[in-house]
Amino acid sequence: MSKSVAKKIQAIRGMNDLLPSDSPRWQFFEEKVRQLMQRYGFAEIRMPIVEQTALFARSIGEVTDIVEKEMYTFEDRNGDSLTLRPEGTASCVRAAMEHGLLYNQTQRLWYQGPMFRHERPQKGRYRQFHQVGVEAYGFEGPDIDAEVILLSARLWQELGLMEHVTLELNSLGSSEARAAYRDKLVAYFEQHREMLDEDSQRRLTSNPLRILDSKNPAMAEMLDNAPRLMDNLDEPSQAHFEQLKTMLDAAGIAYVINPRLVRGLDYYSRTVFEWTTTALGSQGTVCAGGRYDGLVEQLGGKPTPGVGFAMGIERLILLLETLDLVPDEALGGCDVYLLPMDDTATIAAMTLAEQLRSELPWLRMQLHCGGGSFKSRMKKADKSGAPFALLLGEDEIAEQAITLKALRDDQAQQRIPQSALAHTLSEQLTHSQ
Ligand code: HAM
């Protein structure tokens, strides 16, 4: 009989496992974000990962890369077309409308979680990736635009990233101003049709503003000379943009105006912005967003202004890692390894471990499990990364004591009464508390 070799099942391309060695960095980042949101008065919302396909088609736009090529869309058992969310804004608007959160009130919301886009995977670009997003509803003026930008800037400051990121800013104006500008732009591109690459030819009728976003060097000069949206803004959008700039100046936030920043999602109007870095190669946008004053109405709600952004967690973690900005304390996993020296001490060790966990809730302690020789127990203590081992054997039990052994330096080991243990550990492990 021939032996069949089972083919190993592997993860889906572009969808990554987060391994135990990675998760401390993520937890460090997520904890900073959670605190920051509280400090700025943003409340967390959690939306489902799957939505009706029509939600994304109607909000992000039928002729965008995301909707045309990148969505994970499938039919469920009822025959409904469902989609794994490619972003959070559409779901957040849907949820806020559905639960009456936009009725006669303002909202400041944030979320985090996985998003799905069928893009070509590369460093910093994945098919399942994670975003932290912020959305504010019901605010007309530019103060909230500045406030969300300041929130993101504070995160960069506190993570040590500020000098590695640049804020790019643009205004897309009102939808009417943009429609008039679109006609001007199409006329200009028609004059230079022979210079447009294939992708841009296709976009000329469907989404000509996106041509401005092209990175094709052969088109760079022609695009530089194209009419600028900034010069064609309606008066209220112009005023909104000027005020925003004044607010950012007052807050000491540097920015560069990028008149070609148009974003890949159709719902934006007025302010758009991106935080970019040159330290990650081609996937350098770590955070992006803007205003979307027409979206709630477009999805069937009362006209309600909206503004927000989303940051790519993988890209930010990569950046923190590249620049070595996660503090060692955040990476350390274990303070103490408690080991019964042989099997007769197992129950006493377990009892002591539980006692210590009640007394010192901050203590990160691993109790040795799985038996083995004394030598192999000590090896595991060493591998745990803990700076201290606590050894419990026959003598210690008889004396109601414990042996404290430093694993990372040559301090002499000491036997201390169990009653003094909590105090000694608190003194030795000040950074963990
Ligand atoms: P977005 O520009 O499509 O905007 O994505 C925001 C951020 O998510 C990007 O700047 C990037 O850091 C990260 N990102 C996007 N695609 C990938 C990917 N394939 N792999 C890794 N990271 C990725 C939005 O999603 C809007 N919903 C932002 C927003 C919120 N606008 C207003 N409110």
Short mmCIF file of C-alpha atoms and ligand atoms in Angstrom, two decimals:
data_model
loop_
_atom_site.label_atom_id
_atom_site.label_comp_id
_atom_site.label_asym_id
_atom_site.label_seq_id
_atom_site.Cartn_x
_atom_site.Cartn_y
_atom_site.Cartn_z
CA MET A 1 0.00 0.00 0.00
CA SER A 2 1.43 3.35 -0.93
CA LYS A 3 1.82 5.77 1.92
CA SER A 4 0.11 9.06 1.19
CA VAL A 5 1.77 12.12 2.68
CA ALA A 6 -0.74 14.62 3.98
CA LYS A 7 -0.12 18.07 2.60
CA LYS A 8 0.38 20.54 5.40
CA ILE A 9 -2.24 23.24 5.57
CA GLN A 10 -0.70 26.68 5.77
CA ALA A 11 -1.98 30.15 6.55
CA ILE A 12 -3.46 32.16 3.69
CA ARG A 13 -0.96 34.35 1.86
CA GLY A 14 -0.88 37.85 3.29
CA MET A 15 -2.61 36.79 6.51
CA ASN A 16 -0.16 36.57 9.38
CA ASP A 17 -0.01 34.82 12.70
CA LEU A 18 1.00 37.04 15.54
CA LEU A 19 3.54 35.00 17.49
CA PRO A 20 4.25 35.19 21.23
CA SER A 21 7.52 36.96 20.48
CA ASP A 22 5.61 39.70 18.58
CA SER A 23 2.66 40.22 20.88
CA PRO A 24 4.40 42.31 23.59
CA ARG A 25 5.04 45.04 20.99
CA TRP A 26 1.41 44.96 19.91
CA GLN A 27 0.20 45.07 23.51
CA PHE A 28 2.51 47.99 24.24
CA PHE A 29 1.12 49.88 21.23
CA GLU A 30 -2.51 48.96 21.92
CA GLU A 31 -2.25 50.04 25.55
CA LYS A 32 -0.85 53.45 24.54
CA VAL A 33 -3.70 53.86 22.06
CA ARG A 34 -6.37 52.88 24.57
CA GLN A 35 -5.11 55.42 27.10
CA LEU A 36 -4.79 58.12 24.46
CA MET A 37 -8.39 57.67 23.31
CA GLN A 38 -9.59 58.09 26.88
CA ARG A 39 -7.49 61.20 27.30
CA TYR A 40 -9.11 62.75 24.22
CA GLY A 41 -12.66 61.69 25.10
CA PHE A 42 -13.14 59.09 22.36
CA ALA A 43 -15.32 56.05 23.16
CA GLU A 44 -14.68 52.60 21.74
CA ILE A 45 -17.08 50.97 19.29
CA ARG A 46 -16.76 47.41 17.96
CA MET A 47 -18.39 46.50 14.69
CA PRO A 48 -18.76 43.08 13.04
CA ILE A 49 -16.07 41.98 10.61
CA VAL A 50 -18.63 41.06 7.93
CA GLU A 51 -21.14 43.47 6.39
CA GLN A 52 -23.47 43.55 3.41
CA THR A 53 -21.41 44.12 0.27
CA ALA A 54 -23.60 47.07 -0.74
CA LEU A 55 -22.39 49.06 2.28
CA PHE A 56 -18.85 49.22 0.94
CA ALA A 57 -19.80 49.63 -2.70
CA ARG A 58 -22.00 52.62 -1.82
CA SER A 59 -19.56 54.33 0.54
CA ILE A 60 -16.02 53.62 -0.68
CA GLY A 61 -17.20 53.93 -4.31
CA GLU A 62 -17.88 51.47 -7.14
CA VAL A 63 -14.85 52.57 -9.17
CA THR A 64 -12.16 52.40 -6.53
CA ASP A 65 -9.38 49.80 -6.36
CA ILE A 66 -10.79 48.52 -3.10
CA VAL A 67 -14.28 47.80 -4.41
CA GLU A 68 -13.25 46.78 -7.93
CA LYS A 69 -10.39 44.46 -7.09
CA GLU A 70 -9.66 43.97 -3.45
CA MET A 71 -12.73 42.91 -1.51
CA TYR A 72 -13.26 39.46 -0.04
CA THR A 73 -16.85 39.02 -1.15
CA PHE A 74 -18.85 35.81 -0.85
CA GLU A 75 -22.38 34.54 -0.82
CA ASP A 76 -23.55 33.18 2.50
CA ARG A 77 -25.94 30.27 2.86
CA ASN A 78 -28.96 32.55 2.39
CA GLY A 79 -27.63 33.80 -0.91
CA ASP A 80 -26.80 37.27 0.50
CA SER A 81 -23.67 38.98 -0.77
CA LEU A 82 -21.39 39.64 2.19
CA THR A 83 -17.92 41.19 2.41
CA LEU A 84 -15.09 41.03 4.94
CA ARG A 85 -14.67 44.68 5.85
CA PRO A 86 -11.84 46.35 3.90
CA GLU A 87 -11.94 49.38 6.26
CA GLY A 88 -13.86 50.65 9.28
CA THR A 89 -15.43 53.99 8.35
CA ALA A 90 -18.39 52.56 6.40
CA SER A 91 -19.21 50.07 9.19
CA CYS A 92 -18.86 52.76 11.83
CA VAL A 93 -21.31 55.07 10.02
CA ARG A 94 -23.70 52.17 9.53
CA ALA A 95 -23.55 51.22 13.20
CA ALA A 96 -23.89 54.82 14.42
CA MET A 97 -26.95 55.35 12.19
CA GLU A 98 -28.52 52.04 13.08
CA HIS A 99 -28.33 52.72 16.82
CA GLY A 100 -29.41 56.35 16.73
CA LEU A 101 -26.01 57.66 17.82
CA LEU A 102 -26.17 60.51 15.33
CA TYR A 103 -29.56 61.83 16.37
CA ASN A 104 -29.19 65.39 17.73
CA GLN A 105 -25.79 64.70 19.19
CA THR A 106 -22.12 64.60 18.39
CA GLN A 107 -19.97 61.49 18.69
CA ARG A 108 -16.28 60.77 19.07
CA LEU A 109 -15.65 57.10 18.43
CA TRP A 110 -12.67 54.81 17.95
CA TYR A 111 -12.21 51.17 16.98
CA GLN A 112 -9.50 48.69 16.24
CA GLY A 113 -9.38 45.35 14.52
CA PRO A 114 -8.64 43.38 11.39
CA MET A 115 -9.46 44.62 7.88
CA PHE A 116 -9.22 42.60 4.66
CA ARG A 117 -8.02 43.59 1.20
CA HIS A 118 -6.88 41.30 -1.58
CA GLU A 119 -3.75 43.30 -2.42
CA ARG A 120 -0.36 41.99 -3.52
CA PRO A 121 1.40 41.21 -0.24
CA GLN A 122 4.75 42.84 0.47
CA LYS A 123 6.50 44.41 3.45
CA GLY A 124 3.91 46.60 5.18
CA ARG A 125 1.07 45.45 2.93
CA TYR A 126 -1.04 42.45 3.88
CA ARG A 127 -4.39 40.88 3.05
CA GLN A 128 -5.45 40.80 6.65
CA PHE A 129 -4.12 43.86 8.40
CA HIS A 130 -5.12 45.80 11.48
CA GLN A 131 -6.22 49.36 11.92
CA VAL A 132 -6.91 51.72 14.77
CA GLY A 133 -9.55 54.14 13.55
CA VAL A 134 -11.10 57.32 14.90
CA GLU A 135 -14.37 58.88 13.66
CA ALA A 136 -16.10 62.06 14.87
CA TYR A 137 -19.66 62.95 13.84
CA GLY A 138 -21.71 66.11 13.94
CA PHE A 139 -18.90 68.67 13.91
CA GLU A 140 -18.86 71.18 11.04
CA GLY A 141 -15.87 73.31 11.83
CA PRO A 142 -12.15 72.66 11.39
CA ASP A 143 -11.49 72.46 15.16
CA ILE A 144 -12.32 68.75 15.18
CA ASP A 145 -10.09 68.17 12.13
CA ALA A 146 -7.27 69.72 14.14
CA GLU A 147 -8.23 67.74 17.24
CA VAL A 148 -7.97 64.33 15.51
CA ILE A 149 -4.69 65.34 13.91
CA LEU A 150 -3.37 66.44 17.33
CA LEU A 151 -4.44 63.12 18.79
CA SER A 152 -2.40 61.26 16.18
CA ALA A 153 0.54 63.63 16.65
CA ARG A 154 0.56 63.00 20.39
CA LEU A 155 0.76 59.28 19.73
CA TRP A 156 3.83 59.80 17.52
CA GLN A 157 5.38 62.02 20.18
CA GLU A 158 4.82 59.51 22.94
CA LEU A 159 6.12 56.62 20.86
CA GLY A 160 9.23 58.56 19.82
CA LEU A 161 8.14 58.58 16.16
CA MET A 162 7.53 62.30 15.62
CA GLU A 163 10.85 63.00 13.87
CA HIS A 164 10.28 60.04 11.53
CA VAL A 165 6.86 61.01 10.16
CA THR A 166 5.56 63.83 7.97
CA LEU A 167 2.03 65.21 7.88
CA GLU A 168 0.74 65.74 4.33
CA LEU A 169 -2.37 67.84 3.97
CA ASN A 170 -4.80 68.74 1.21
CA SER A 171 -8.36 69.89 0.72
CA LEU A 172 -10.71 68.28 -1.79
CA GLY A 173 -13.32 71.04 -1.44
CA SER A 174 -17.08 70.52 -1.63
CA SER A 175 -18.51 67.89 -3.98
CA GLU A 176 -19.78 70.68 -6.29
CA ALA A 177 -16.37 72.33 -6.47
CA ARG A 178 -14.82 68.94 -7.07
CA ALA A 179 -17.25 68.18 -9.93
CA ALA A 180 -16.32 71.46 -11.66
CA TYR A 181 -12.63 70.75 -11.08
CA ARG A 182 -13.06 67.23 -12.43
CA ASP A 183 -14.27 68.67 -15.76
CA LYS A 184 -11.21 70.95 -15.94
CA LEU A 185 -8.93 68.07 -15.11
CA VAL A 186 -10.44 65.73 -17.69
CA ALA A 187 -10.05 68.46 -20.34
CA TYR A 188 -6.36 68.80 -19.37
CA PHE A 189 -5.78 65.03 -19.46
CA GLU A 190 -7.56 64.80 -22.84
CA GLN A 191 -4.95 67.24 -24.17
CA HIS A 192 -2.18 64.93 -22.87
CA ARG A 193 -3.85 61.63 -23.60
CA GLU A 194 -0.75 60.14 -25.22
CA MET A 195 1.14 60.49 -21.91
CA LEU A 196 -1.40 58.62 -19.81
CA ASP A 197 -0.51 55.03 -18.90
CA GLU A 198 -3.05 52.26 -19.26
CA ASP A 199 -4.38 52.54 -15.71
CA SER A 200 -4.83 56.30 -16.08
CA GLN A 201 -6.59 55.92 -19.45
CA ARG A 202 -9.08 53.69 -17.72
CA ARG A 203 -9.52 56.15 -14.85
CA LEU A 204 -10.01 59.09 -17.18
CA THR A 205 -13.72 58.47 -17.42
CA SER A 206 -14.31 56.63 -14.15
CA ASN A 207 -12.20 58.40 -11.52
CA PRO A 208 -9.90 61.05 -13.03
CA LEU A 209 -8.83 62.55 -9.68
CA ARG A 210 -7.10 59.30 -8.83
CA ILE A 211 -4.76 59.82 -11.80
CA LEU A 212 -3.14 62.57 -9.70
CA ASP A 213 -2.12 59.88 -7.23
CA SER A 214 -0.14 57.95 -9.87
CA LYS A 215 3.47 57.19 -8.97
CA ASN A 216 4.49 56.59 -12.61
CA PRO A 217 7.64 58.72 -13.13
CA ALA A 218 6.89 59.09 -16.85
CA MET A 219 3.78 61.06 -15.93
CA ALA A 220 5.30 63.13 -13.12
CA GLU A 221 5.91 66.33 -15.04
CA MET A 222 2.57 66.28 -16.78
CA LEU A 223 0.86 65.75 -13.40
CA ASP A 224 2.84 68.58 -11.81
CA ASN A 225 1.46 70.95 -14.42
CA ALA A 226 -2.14 69.76 -14.10
CA PRO A 227 -4.72 72.22 -12.73
CA ARG A 228 -4.67 72.11 -8.94
CA LEU A 229 -7.70 71.34 -6.86
CA MET A 230 -6.33 73.76 -4.28
CA ASP A 231 -6.74 76.64 -6.76
CA ASN A 232 -10.32 75.59 -7.50
CA LEU A 233 -11.76 75.31 -4.01
CA ASP A 234 -15.14 76.80 -3.16
CA GLU A 235 -14.95 79.69 -0.72
CA PRO A 236 -16.26 77.89 2.43
CA SER A 237 -13.83 74.98 1.86
CA GLN A 238 -11.00 77.46 1.34
CA ALA A 239 -11.87 79.16 4.66
CA HIS A 240 -12.14 75.79 6.44
CA PHE A 241 -8.69 74.82 5.18
CA GLU A 242 -7.12 78.14 6.15
CA GLN A 243 -8.52 77.88 9.67
CA LEU A 244 -7.27 74.33 10.03
CA LYS A 245 -3.78 75.41 9.00
CA THR A 246 -3.89 78.27 11.54
CA MET A 247 -4.89 75.81 14.28
CA LEU A 248 -2.10 73.40 13.39
CA ASP A 249 0.39 76.27 13.29
CA ALA A 250 -0.76 77.39 16.75
CA ALA A 251 -0.29 73.83 18.04
CA GLY A 252 3.20 73.66 16.54
CA ILE A 253 2.34 70.79 14.18
CA ALA A 254 4.40 70.93 11.00
CA TYR A 255 2.80 69.86 7.71
CA VAL A 256 3.40 69.95 4.00
CA ILE A 257 0.65 70.76 1.54
CA ASN A 258 0.41 68.00 -1.06
CA PRO A 259 -1.99 69.19 -3.78
CA ARG A 260 -1.95 65.71 -5.34
CA LEU A 261 -3.15 63.93 -2.22
CA VAL A 262 -6.59 62.63 -3.22
CA ARG A 263 -6.98 59.34 -1.25
CA GLY A 264 -8.27 56.05 -2.63
CA LEU A 265 -11.76 56.16 -1.18
CA ASP A 266 -14.53 58.25 -2.72
CA TYR A 267 -16.29 59.52 0.39
CA TYR A 268 -13.93 62.36 1.25
CA SER A 269 -14.63 66.08 0.99
CA ARG A 270 -12.59 69.05 2.23
CA THR A 271 -9.69 68.04 4.53
CA VAL A 272 -7.62 64.96 3.66
CA PHE A 273 -4.32 64.03 5.28
CA GLU A 274 -1.72 61.32 5.53
CA TRP A 275 1.17 60.71 7.92
CA THR A 276 4.01 59.18 5.95
CA THR A 277 7.48 57.87 6.69
CA THR A 278 10.48 57.12 4.51
CA ALA A 279 11.75 54.43 6.92
CA LEU A 280 9.53 51.61 5.63
CA GLY A 281 10.12 51.54 1.88
CA SER A 282 7.21 51.84 -0.48
CA GLN A 283 4.41 51.25 2.06
CA GLY A 284 5.16 54.46 3.92
CA THR A 285 1.69 55.73 4.87
CA VAL A 286 1.16 54.90 8.53
CA CYS A 287 -2.03 56.86 9.11
CA ALA A 288 -4.56 58.45 6.76
CA GLY A 289 -7.94 60.08 6.82
CA GLY A 290 -10.02 63.16 6.34
CA ARG A 291 -13.48 64.65 6.29
CA TYR A 292 -16.51 62.91 4.76
CA ASP A 293 -19.42 65.27 5.22
CA GLY A 294 -21.67 63.59 2.63
CA LEU A 295 -21.34 59.96 3.67
CA VAL A 296 -24.07 59.68 6.31
CA GLU A 297 -26.62 61.18 3.93
CA GLN A 298 -25.37 58.98 1.11
CA LEU A 299 -26.08 55.94 3.28
CA GLY A 300 -29.63 57.12 4.00
CA GLY A 301 -29.16 59.21 7.16
CA LYS A 302 -29.70 62.89 7.90
CA PRO A 303 -26.86 65.10 6.63
CA THR A 304 -24.15 64.77 9.30
CA PRO A 305 -20.54 65.85 8.96
CA GLY A 306 -17.86 63.26 9.68
CA VAL A 307 -14.10 63.25 10.03
CA GLY A 308 -11.58 60.60 11.02
CA PHE A 309 -8.53 58.56 10.21
CA ALA A 310 -7.15 55.06 10.43
CA MET A 311 -3.63 53.92 11.13
CA GLY A 312 -2.06 50.66 10.02
CA ILE A 313 -0.90 48.83 13.13
CA GLU A 314 1.52 46.48 11.27
CA ARG A 315 3.28 49.45 9.70
CA LEU A 316 3.60 51.25 13.02
CA ILE A 317 4.92 48.14 14.77
CA LEU A 318 7.43 47.66 11.93
CA LEU A 319 8.51 51.25 12.39
CA LEU A 320 8.87 50.89 16.17
CA GLU A 321 10.87 47.71 15.63
CA THR A 322 13.10 49.21 12.93
CA LEU A 323 13.87 52.19 15.13
CA ASP A 324 14.14 50.05 18.27
CA LEU A 325 11.65 52.18 20.15
CA VAL A 326 9.85 49.63 22.30
CA PRO A 327 11.26 49.83 25.85
CA ASP A 328 12.81 46.64 27.26
CA GLU A 329 10.36 46.54 30.16
CA ALA A 330 7.51 46.22 27.67
CA LEU A 331 9.23 43.25 26.04
CA GLY A 332 10.10 41.32 29.21
CA GLY A 333 7.59 38.59 29.89
CA CYS A 334 8.42 37.02 33.24
CA ASP A 335 9.73 38.30 36.59
CA VAL A 336 10.04 35.08 38.52
CA TYR A 337 10.19 31.34 37.83
CA LEU A 338 9.04 29.32 40.82
CA LEU A 339 10.24 25.76 40.84
CA PRO A 340 9.64 22.83 43.14
CA MET A 341 13.05 21.12 43.29
CA ASP A 342 11.43 17.69 42.90
CA ASP A 343 7.94 16.22 42.67
CA THR A 344 7.45 16.05 46.44
CA ALA A 345 7.41 19.87 46.56
CA THR A 346 4.84 20.34 43.78
CA ILE A 347 1.80 21.04 45.95
CA ALA A 348 3.70 23.33 48.35
CA ALA A 349 5.04 25.29 45.34
CA MET A 350 1.59 25.60 43.85
CA THR A 351 0.15 26.85 47.13
CA LEU A 352 2.93 29.39 47.51
CA ALA A 353 2.49 30.56 43.89
CA GLU A 354 -1.21 31.23 44.41
CA GLN A 355 -0.48 33.04 47.68
CA LEU A 356 2.05 35.28 45.95
CA ARG A 357 -0.32 36.02 43.08
CA SER A 358 -2.90 37.23 45.63
CA GLU A 359 -0.34 39.34 47.45
CA LEU A 360 1.44 40.82 44.40
CA PRO A 361 -1.06 41.25 41.55
CA TRP A 362 1.58 42.91 39.34
CA LEU A 363 4.00 39.97 39.60
CA ARG A 364 4.58 38.03 36.38
CA MET A 365 5.34 34.54 37.62
CA GLN A 366 5.66 31.19 35.91
CA LEU A 367 5.23 28.10 38.05
CA HIS A 368 7.27 25.15 36.85
CA CYS A 369 5.01 22.40 35.52
CA GLY A 370 5.81 19.08 33.88
CA GLY A 371 8.27 17.48 36.34
CA GLY A 372 11.79 16.53 35.20
CA SER A 373 15.21 16.43 36.82
CA PHE A 374 16.52 19.36 38.87
CA LYS A 375 18.87 20.21 36.03
CA SER A 376 16.09 20.39 33.45
CA ARG A 377 13.98 22.47 35.84
CA MET A 378 16.81 24.98 36.17
CA LYS A 379 17.21 25.07 32.39
CA LYS A 380 13.55 25.99 32.01
CA ALA A 381 13.92 28.68 34.66
CA ASP A 382 16.76 30.14 32.65
CA LYS A 383 14.81 29.95 29.39
CA SER A 384 11.83 31.76 30.91
CA GLY A 385 13.82 34.99 30.72
CA ALA A 386 13.01 35.76 34.36
CA PRO A 387 15.69 37.56 36.37
CA PHE A 388 14.94 35.40 39.45
CA ALA A 389 14.18 31.79 40.28
CA LEU A 390 12.47 30.74 43.48
CA LEU A 391 13.49 27.26 44.60
CA LEU A 392 11.41 25.17 46.95
CA GLY A 393 12.72 21.82 48.26
CA GLU A 394 12.43 19.65 51.33
CA ASP A 395 14.63 21.91 53.50
CA GLU A 396 12.85 25.08 52.50
CA ILE A 397 9.46 23.54 53.23
CA ALA A 398 10.63 22.39 56.66
CA GLU A 399 11.88 25.90 57.44
CA GLN A 400 8.92 27.75 55.85
CA ALA A 401 11.52 29.45 53.70
CA ILE A 402 12.42 29.78 50.02
CA THR A 403 15.67 30.10 48.09
CA LEU A 404 15.93 33.17 45.87
CA LYS A 405 18.43 32.79 43.06
CA ALA A 406 19.42 35.54 40.62
CA LEU A 407 19.60 34.12 37.10
CA ARG A 408 21.17 37.04 35.24
CA ASP A 409 24.02 38.03 37.54
CA ASP A 410 26.35 36.58 40.14
CA GLN A 411 24.52 37.65 43.29
CA ALA A 412 24.81 34.91 45.94
CA GLN A 413 21.60 32.99 46.37
CA GLN A 414 19.78 33.61 49.61
CA ARG A 415 17.33 31.74 51.72
CA ILE A 416 14.54 33.93 53.04
CA PRO A 417 11.47 33.26 55.15
CA GLN A 418 8.33 32.84 53.03
CA SER A 419 6.71 35.55 55.15
CA ALA A 420 9.30 38.07 53.84
CA LEU A 421 9.10 36.97 50.22
CA ALA A 422 6.49 39.45 48.97
CA HIS A 423 8.45 42.31 50.47
CA THR A 424 11.78 41.13 49.00
CA LEU A 425 10.30 40.69 45.51
CA SER A 426 8.70 44.15 45.65
CA GLU A 427 12.12 45.61 46.42
CA GLN A 428 13.96 43.64 43.74
CA LEU A 429 11.44 44.16 40.94
CA THR A 430 10.62 47.84 41.16
CA HIS A 431 10.24 48.32 37.37
CA SER A 432 7.44 45.75 37.04
CA GLN A 433 5.03 47.39 39.48
P1 HAM B 1 -6.83 53.84 4.05
O1 HAM B 1 -5.92 54.89 3.56
O2 HAM B 1 -7.38 52.91 3.07
O3 HAM B 1 -8.00 54.61 4.80
O4 HAM B 1 -6.12 53.01 5.20
C1 HAM B 1 -5.59 53.62 6.35
C2 HAM B 1 -4.27 52.99 6.74
O5 HAM B 1 -4.40 51.58 6.89
C3 HAM B 1 -3.17 53.14 5.70
O6 HAM B 1 -2.56 54.40 5.79
C4 HAM B 1 -2.22 52.04 6.11
O7 HAM B 1 -1.43 52.44 7.20
C5 HAM B 1 -3.18 50.95 6.56
N1 HAM B 1 -3.38 49.97 5.48
C6 HAM B 1 -4.23 50.07 4.42
N2 HAM B 1 -4.14 48.97 3.64
C7 HAM B 1 -3.22 48.16 4.20
C8 HAM B 1 -2.68 46.86 3.88
N3 HAM B 1 -3.09 46.19 2.82
N4 HAM B 1 -1.73 46.35 4.68
C9 HAM B 1 -1.31 47.02 5.79
N5 HAM B 1 -1.78 48.23 6.15
C10 HAM B 1 -2.74 48.80 5.38
C11 HAM B 1 -9.05 54.01 5.42
O8 HAM B 1 -9.12 52.82 5.62
C12 HAM B 1 -10.09 54.99 5.92
N6 HAM B 1 -11.20 54.20 6.51
C13 HAM B 1 -9.49 55.95 6.92
C14 HAM B 1 -10.48 56.91 7.48
C15 HAM B 1 -11.13 56.82 8.65
N7 HAM B 1 -10.89 58.02 6.89
C16 HAM B 1 -11.78 58.61 7.64
N8 HAM B 1 -11.95 57.88 8.72
#
